[in-house]
Amino acid sequence: MSLTRAYTAGTPTKAAAALFEQLEKALKSEGEDLVQKTKGLVVFNIDGEQWALDLRQGSGSVSKGAPADKPDLTLTINDENFVKLVMGKLNPQQAFLLRKLKINGSMGLALKLQPILDAAAPRAKL
Protein backbone atom coordinates (compact mmCIF):
# COMPACT_ATOMS: atom_id res chain seq x y z
CA MET A 1 0.00 0.00 0.00
CA SER A 2 1.36 3.39 -0.88
CA LEU A 3 1.58 6.06 1.79
CA THR A 4 -0.88 8.34 0.10
CA ARG A 5 -4.57 7.96 0.66
CA ALA A 6 -5.89 4.91 -1.12
CA TYR A 7 -9.54 4.72 -2.14
CA THR A 8 -11.45 1.50 -1.67
CA ALA A 9 -15.19 1.23 -2.19
CA GLY A 10 -15.47 5.02 -2.37
CA THR A 11 -14.04 5.71 1.12
CA PRO A 12 -10.53 7.00 1.74
CA THR A 13 -8.15 4.76 3.68
CA LYS A 14 -5.80 6.74 5.84
CA ALA A 15 -2.08 6.18 5.37
CA ALA A 16 -1.70 6.26 9.16
CA ALA A 17 -3.36 2.82 9.34
CA ALA A 18 -0.55 1.30 7.25
CA LEU A 19 2.07 3.02 9.41
CA PHE A 20 0.49 1.68 12.61
CA GLU A 21 0.48 -1.81 11.05
CA GLN A 22 4.22 -1.40 10.45
CA LEU A 23 4.68 -0.20 14.02
CA GLU A 24 2.81 -3.25 15.30
CA LYS A 25 5.20 -5.50 13.35
CA ALA A 26 8.19 -3.59 14.72
CA LEU A 27 6.92 -4.04 18.29
CA LYS A 28 7.17 -7.80 17.85
CA SER A 29 10.92 -7.54 17.33
CA GLU A 30 11.88 -4.26 19.05
CA GLY A 31 9.00 -3.83 21.49
CA GLU A 32 10.80 -4.55 24.76
CA ASP A 33 13.54 -2.06 23.90
CA LEU A 34 10.97 0.62 22.95
CA VAL A 35 9.05 -0.04 26.18
CA GLN A 36 12.25 0.42 28.23
CA LYS A 37 12.97 3.73 26.48
CA THR A 38 9.43 5.09 26.64
CA LYS A 39 7.32 3.68 29.50
CA GLY A 40 3.96 5.29 28.74
CA LEU A 41 0.56 5.18 27.07
CA VAL A 42 0.40 7.39 23.98
CA VAL A 43 -2.77 8.20 22.05
CA PHE A 44 -2.59 9.54 18.50
CA ASN A 45 -5.65 11.50 17.30
CA ILE A 46 -5.40 11.45 13.52
CA ASP A 47 -8.23 13.01 11.53
CA GLY A 48 -10.78 12.04 14.17
CA GLU A 49 -9.52 8.46 14.63
CA GLN A 50 -7.67 7.37 17.74
CA TRP A 51 -4.76 4.94 17.93
CA ALA A 52 -3.43 3.81 21.31
CA LEU A 53 0.21 2.87 21.68
CA ASP A 54 0.74 1.13 25.01
CA LEU A 55 4.44 1.06 25.89
CA ARG A 56 4.11 0.45 29.61
CA GLN A 57 5.01 -3.24 29.85
CA GLY A 58 6.04 -6.33 27.90
CA SER A 59 6.72 -5.65 24.24
CA GLY A 60 4.00 -3.00 23.90
CA SER A 61 0.86 -2.95 21.79
CA VAL A 62 -1.00 -0.88 19.22
CA SER A 63 -4.79 -0.70 19.03
CA LYS A 64 -7.31 1.37 17.17
CA GLY A 65 -9.68 3.31 19.37
CA ALA A 66 -9.53 5.02 22.73
CA PRO A 67 -7.66 3.20 25.50
CA ALA A 68 -9.38 2.15 28.73
CA ASP A 69 -6.77 3.99 30.82
CA LYS A 70 -5.92 7.69 30.83
CA PRO A 71 -3.06 8.34 28.37
CA ASP A 72 0.24 9.83 29.49
CA LEU A 73 0.45 11.70 26.20
CA THR A 74 -2.04 12.61 23.47
CA LEU A 75 -0.82 13.78 20.06
CA THR A 76 -3.24 15.38 17.61
CA ILE A 77 -2.20 15.63 13.96
CA ASN A 78 -3.73 15.17 10.53
CA ASP A 79 -3.02 12.11 8.38
CA GLU A 80 -0.83 13.91 5.85
CA ASN A 81 1.39 15.49 8.50
CA PHE A 82 1.61 12.20 10.44
CA VAL A 83 2.98 10.51 7.33
CA LYS A 84 5.50 13.33 6.86
CA LEU A 85 6.49 13.04 10.53
CA VAL A 86 7.08 9.28 10.30
CA MET A 87 8.92 9.53 6.99
CA GLY A 88 11.27 12.18 8.41
CA LYS A 89 10.01 14.95 6.13
CA LEU A 90 8.55 16.95 9.03
CA ASN A 91 10.56 17.71 12.14
CA PRO A 92 8.49 17.04 15.31
CA GLN A 93 9.59 20.26 17.02
CA GLN A 94 8.87 22.28 13.89
CA ALA A 95 5.45 20.59 13.55
CA PHE A 96 4.66 21.58 17.15
CA LEU A 97 5.80 25.18 16.66
CA LEU A 98 3.81 25.48 13.41
CA ARG A 99 0.75 24.04 15.21
CA LYS A 100 0.60 21.05 12.90
CA LEU A 101 1.07 18.84 15.97
CA LYS A 102 -0.76 19.37 19.25
CA ILE A 103 0.62 17.80 22.42
CA ASN A 104 -1.39 17.17 25.56
CA GLY A 105 0.32 15.50 28.50
CA SER A 106 3.92 14.63 29.25
CA MET A 107 6.33 16.73 27.20
CA GLY A 108 9.17 14.50 28.46
CA LEU A 109 7.43 11.48 26.92
CA ALA A 110 6.86 13.42 23.69
CA LEU A 111 10.61 14.00 23.44
CA LYS A 112 11.21 10.22 23.60
CA LEU A 113 8.99 9.40 20.59
CA GLN A 114 11.57 9.55 17.78
CA PRO A 115 12.48 5.82 18.03
CA ILE A 116 8.76 4.98 17.81
CA LEU A 117 8.31 7.14 14.72
CA ASP A 118 11.37 5.46 13.21
CA ALA A 119 9.88 2.02 13.96
CA ALA A 120 6.64 3.00 12.17
CA ALA A 121 8.48 3.98 8.97
CA PRO A 122 8.28 1.42 6.16
CA ARG A 123 11.39 -0.68 5.75
CA ALA A 124 13.01 -1.21 2.37
CA LYS A 125 13.02 -4.86 1.32
CA LEU A 126 16.41 -5.94 0.01
XYZ file of N, CA and C in Angstrom:
378
model
N 0.844 -1.176 0.000
C 0.000 0.000 0.000
C 0.888 1.237 0.000
N 0.572 2.169 -0.826
C 1.357 3.393 -0.878
C 0.994 4.261 0.319
N 1.820 5.232 0.628
C 1.585 6.057 1.794
C 0.777 7.303 1.480
N 0.090 7.300 0.375
C -0.882 8.341 0.103
C -2.240 7.723 0.370
N -3.244 8.505 0.381
C -4.566 7.955 0.657
C -5.004 7.054 -0.492
N -5.390 5.857 -0.146
C -5.893 4.906 -1.123
C -7.412 4.917 -1.041
N -8.091 4.714 -2.139
C -9.542 4.718 -2.138
C -10.045 3.318 -2.423
N -10.846 2.810 -1.492
C -11.454 1.504 -1.674
C -12.936 1.635 -1.395
N -13.738 1.176 -2.302
C -15.193 1.228 -2.188
C -15.687 2.641 -1.906
N -15.013 3.647 -2.470
C -15.465 5.022 -2.366
C -15.099 5.733 -1.067
N -14.424 5.054 -0.131
C -14.039 5.711 1.115
C -12.519 5.771 1.206
N -11.984 6.902 1.644
C -10.530 7.004 1.744
C -9.986 6.162 2.892
N -8.858 5.503 2.639
C -8.151 4.762 3.681
C -6.974 5.626 4.104
N -6.865 5.873 5.362
C -5.795 6.741 5.837
C -4.454 6.019 5.815
N -3.426 6.745 5.419
C -2.076 6.184 5.374
C -1.596 5.842 6.772
N -2.112 6.530 7.779
C -1.705 6.258 9.156
C -1.964 4.801 9.530
N -3.040 4.223 9.021
C -3.361 2.822 9.345
C -2.221 1.901 8.919
N -1.669 2.122 7.731
C -0.551 1.304 7.252
C 0.691 1.508 8.118
N 0.903 2.737 8.575
C 2.065 3.019 9.415
C 1.919 2.377 10.793
N 0.699 2.345 11.320
C 0.487 1.678 12.606
C 0.614 0.159 12.466
N 0.253 -0.378 11.303
C 0.479 -1.810 11.050
C 1.980 -2.107 11.071
N 2.763 -1.240 10.443
C 4.224 -1.397 10.447
C 4.769 -1.291 11.863
N 4.238 -0.368 12.639
C 4.678 -0.205 14.023
C 4.348 -1.456 14.835
N 3.193 -2.028 14.594
C 2.806 -3.253 15.295
C 3.783 -4.392 14.990
N 4.204 -4.489 13.728
C 5.205 -5.502 13.351
C 6.538 -5.224 14.042
N 6.917 -3.959 14.093
C 8.189 -3.586 14.722
C 8.174 -3.881 16.219
N 7.011 -3.754 16.853
C 6.925 -4.037 18.286
C 7.213 -5.501 18.587
N 6.904 -6.379 17.640
C 7.168 -7.802 17.853
C 8.658 -8.079 17.983
N 9.477 -7.315 17.264
C 10.920 -7.541 17.329
C 11.651 -6.556 18.246
N 11.181 -5.300 18.289
C 11.882 -4.263 19.052
C 11.085 -3.757 20.250
N 9.939 -4.349 20.507
C 9.005 -3.829 21.495
C 9.565 -3.647 22.885
N 10.277 -4.649 23.397
C 10.797 -4.547 24.759
C 11.776 -3.390 24.899
N 12.588 -3.171 23.880
C 13.538 -2.062 23.895
C 12.795 -0.724 23.876
N 11.758 -0.609 23.032
C 10.972 0.622 22.950
C 10.228 0.883 24.261
N 9.737 -0.186 24.896
C 9.046 -0.035 26.184
C 10.015 0.501 27.235
N 11.241 -0.041 27.264
C 12.247 0.418 28.229
C 12.581 1.899 28.034
N 12.621 2.346 26.778
C 12.966 3.731 26.479
C 11.816 4.690 26.751
N 10.588 4.201 26.639
C 9.433 5.088 26.642
C 8.608 5.047 27.920
N 8.122 3.878 28.288
C 7.316 3.683 29.498
C 6.117 4.624 29.574
N 5.149 4.443 28.683
C 3.960 5.287 28.742
C 2.878 4.830 27.785
N 1.708 5.425 27.933
C 0.557 5.184 27.070
C 0.352 6.429 26.220
N 0.482 6.272 24.909
C 0.396 7.387 23.976
C -0.829 7.194 23.094
N -1.621 8.244 22.943
C -2.771 8.205 22.046
C -2.512 9.186 20.912
N -2.705 8.708 19.694
C -2.591 9.539 18.502
C -4.010 9.822 18.003
N -4.392 11.093 17.925
C -5.654 11.504 17.304
C -5.311 11.946 15.891
N -5.741 11.153 14.915
C -5.398 11.449 13.523
C -6.691 11.546 12.723
N -7.018 12.753 12.306
C -8.231 13.013 11.535
C -9.468 12.373 12.173
N -9.603 12.541 13.483
C -10.785 12.038 14.174
C -10.725 10.582 14.600
N -9.693 9.854 14.195
C -9.524 8.464 14.625
C -8.458 8.415 15.712
N -8.647 7.514 16.665
C -7.669 7.371 17.737
C -6.926 6.050 17.606
N -5.627 6.118 17.876
C -4.761 4.937 17.927
C -4.045 4.981 19.261
N -4.094 3.884 20.006
C -3.432 3.809 21.311
C -2.158 2.983 21.190
N -1.087 3.533 21.660
C 0.209 2.870 21.681
C 0.586 2.675 23.143
N 0.484 1.448 23.610
C 0.743 1.128 25.012
C 2.170 0.600 25.153
N 3.038 1.432 25.689
C 4.438 1.061 25.885
C 4.766 1.090 27.378
N 3.904 0.461 28.164
C 4.113 0.448 29.609
C 4.729 -0.851 30.103
N 4.483 -1.957 29.392
C 5.012 -3.244 29.849
C 5.125 -4.222 28.688
N 5.877 -5.295 28.921
C 6.041 -6.334 27.899
C 6.719 -5.800 26.661
N 6.155 -6.145 25.499
C 6.716 -5.649 24.244
C 5.831 -4.585 23.620
N 4.851 -4.074 24.379
C 3.998 -2.997 23.903
C 2.888 -3.488 22.990
N 1.966 -2.604 22.685
C 0.858 -2.954 21.790
C 0.305 -1.709 21.114
N -0.337 -1.933 19.972
C -1.002 -0.880 19.215
C -2.451 -1.309 19.038
N -3.378 -0.386 19.269
C -4.786 -0.703 19.034
C -5.499 0.526 18.494
N -6.509 0.276 17.700
C -7.311 1.374 17.166
C -8.421 1.653 18.166
N -8.650 2.916 18.425
C -9.681 3.310 19.369
C -9.085 3.872 20.641
N -9.959 4.414 21.470
C -9.527 5.025 22.725
C -9.126 3.942 23.723
N -8.067 4.186 24.493
C -7.658 3.197 25.501
C -8.576 3.258 26.720
N -8.571 2.194 27.503
C -9.375 2.151 28.731
C -8.780 3.062 29.801
N -7.460 3.169 29.819
C -6.768 3.995 30.818
C -6.522 5.406 30.288
N -6.255 6.321 31.217
C -5.921 7.692 30.829
C -4.528 7.711 30.207
N -4.386 8.310 29.010
C -3.062 8.336 28.370
C -2.099 9.293 29.072
N -0.812 8.951 28.981
C 0.237 9.828 29.493
C 0.490 10.977 28.525
N 0.184 10.726 27.251
C 0.448 11.697 26.198
C -0.582 11.527 25.087
N -1.128 12.634 24.613
C -2.039 12.610 23.470
C -1.475 13.540 22.404
N -1.311 12.999 21.202
C -0.822 13.778 20.064
C -1.949 13.914 19.056
N -2.206 15.126 18.601
C -3.244 15.379 17.605
C -2.573 15.937 16.357
N -2.840 15.271 15.228
C -2.196 15.634 13.962
C -3.068 15.123 12.828
N -2.962 15.721 11.645
C -3.735 15.175 10.530
C -2.938 14.064 9.834
N -3.616 13.295 9.024
C -3.019 12.115 8.384
C -1.797 12.477 7.547
N -1.929 13.508 6.744
C -0.831 13.912 5.850
C 0.416 14.293 6.637
N 0.240 15.073 7.696
C 1.391 15.487 8.502
C 1.956 14.328 9.315
N 1.109 13.375 9.733
C 1.605 12.201 10.443
C 2.537 11.396 9.540
N 2.135 11.229 8.284
C 2.976 10.506 7.326
C 4.310 11.234 7.156
N 4.269 12.543 7.006
C 5.501 13.326 6.861
C 6.380 13.189 8.107
N 5.764 13.181 9.282
C 6.493 13.039 10.533
C 7.215 11.697 10.597
N 6.503 10.631 10.263
C 7.085 9.282 10.303
C 8.168 9.115 9.244
N 7.968 9.682 8.086
C 8.920 9.533 6.989
C 10.134 10.460 7.141
N 10.133 11.293 8.175
C 11.268 12.179 8.409
C 11.243 13.449 7.592
N 10.109 13.751 6.965
C 10.010 14.952 6.130
C 9.454 16.141 6.910
N 9.041 15.896 8.155
C 8.548 16.954 9.025
C 9.180 16.757 10.395
N 9.901 17.751 10.841
C 10.556 17.710 12.142
C 9.496 17.844 13.235
N 9.506 16.969 14.259
C 8.487 17.039 15.309
C 8.428 18.391 16.030
N 9.584 18.967 16.337
C 9.592 20.260 17.017
C 9.021 21.352 16.117
N 9.382 21.303 14.847
C 8.869 22.278 13.893
C 7.360 22.107 13.737
N 6.889 20.865 13.676
C 5.451 20.595 13.551
C 4.708 21.180 14.753
N 5.272 21.039 15.946
C 4.661 21.582 17.151
C 4.622 23.107 17.087
N 5.735 23.722 16.714
C 5.797 25.182 16.660
C 4.879 25.765 15.586
N 4.691 25.029 14.490
C 3.810 25.480 13.410
C 2.355 25.079 13.649
N 2.085 24.482 14.808
C 0.752 24.037 15.207
C 0.163 22.966 14.297
N 1.037 22.205 13.680
C 0.600 21.048 12.900
C 0.479 19.825 13.796
N 1.073 19.904 14.970
C 1.067 18.841 15.966
C 0.698 19.454 17.312
N -0.357 18.895 17.934
C -0.764 19.367 19.253
C -0.404 18.288 20.272
N 0.166 18.722 21.379
C 0.620 17.802 22.417
C -0.136 18.094 23.700
N -0.699 17.039 24.286
C -1.389 17.172 25.565
C -0.854 16.085 26.482
N -0.242 16.490 27.583
C 0.315 15.503 28.503
C 1.807 15.710 28.693
N 2.506 14.615 28.899
C 3.917 14.635 29.255
C 4.824 15.062 28.093
N 5.399 16.245 28.222
C 6.331 16.727 27.199
C 7.600 15.869 27.202
N 7.997 15.383 28.366
C 9.166 14.496 28.458
C 8.957 13.231 27.642
N 7.754 12.669 27.710
C 7.434 11.481 26.921
C 7.408 11.824 25.428
N 6.899 12.998 25.091
C 6.860 13.421 23.686
C 8.270 13.488 23.101
N 9.235 13.887 23.912
C 10.609 13.996 23.438
C 11.263 12.630 23.223
N 10.663 11.575 23.753
C 11.205 10.222 23.598
C 10.591 9.468 22.418
N 9.746 10.110 21.615
C 8.989 9.402 20.586
C 9.734 9.143 19.277
N 10.885 9.733 19.064
C 11.568 9.549 17.778
C 11.830 8.077 17.435
N 12.292 7.237 18.375
C 12.484 5.824 18.031
C 11.179 5.129 17.614
N 10.052 5.570 18.168
C 8.764 4.983 17.805
C 8.381 5.405 16.402
N 8.596 6.676 16.089
C 8.311 7.142 14.722
C 9.197 6.410 13.720
N 10.454 6.194 14.093
C 11.370 5.458 13.208
C 10.887 4.024 13.001
N 10.360 3.405 14.055
C 9.876 2.023 13.955
C 8.633 1.922 13.077
N 7.845 3.013 12.990
C 6.636 3.004 12.172
C 6.934 3.205 10.688
N 8.124 3.720 10.365
C 8.475 3.979 8.966
C 8.614 2.669 8.211
N 8.144 2.639 6.979
C 8.285 1.423 6.165
C 9.747 1.071 5.953
N 10.029 -0.199 5.965
C 11.393 -0.684 5.751
C 11.557 -1.090 4.287
N 12.709 -0.785 3.732
C 13.013 -1.215 2.372
C 13.312 -2.718 2.384
N 12.767 -3.418 1.419
C 13.025 -4.859 1.323
C 14.183 -5.077 0.364
N 15.234 -5.695 0.855
C 16.415 -5.941 0.013
C 16.467 -7.379 -0.411
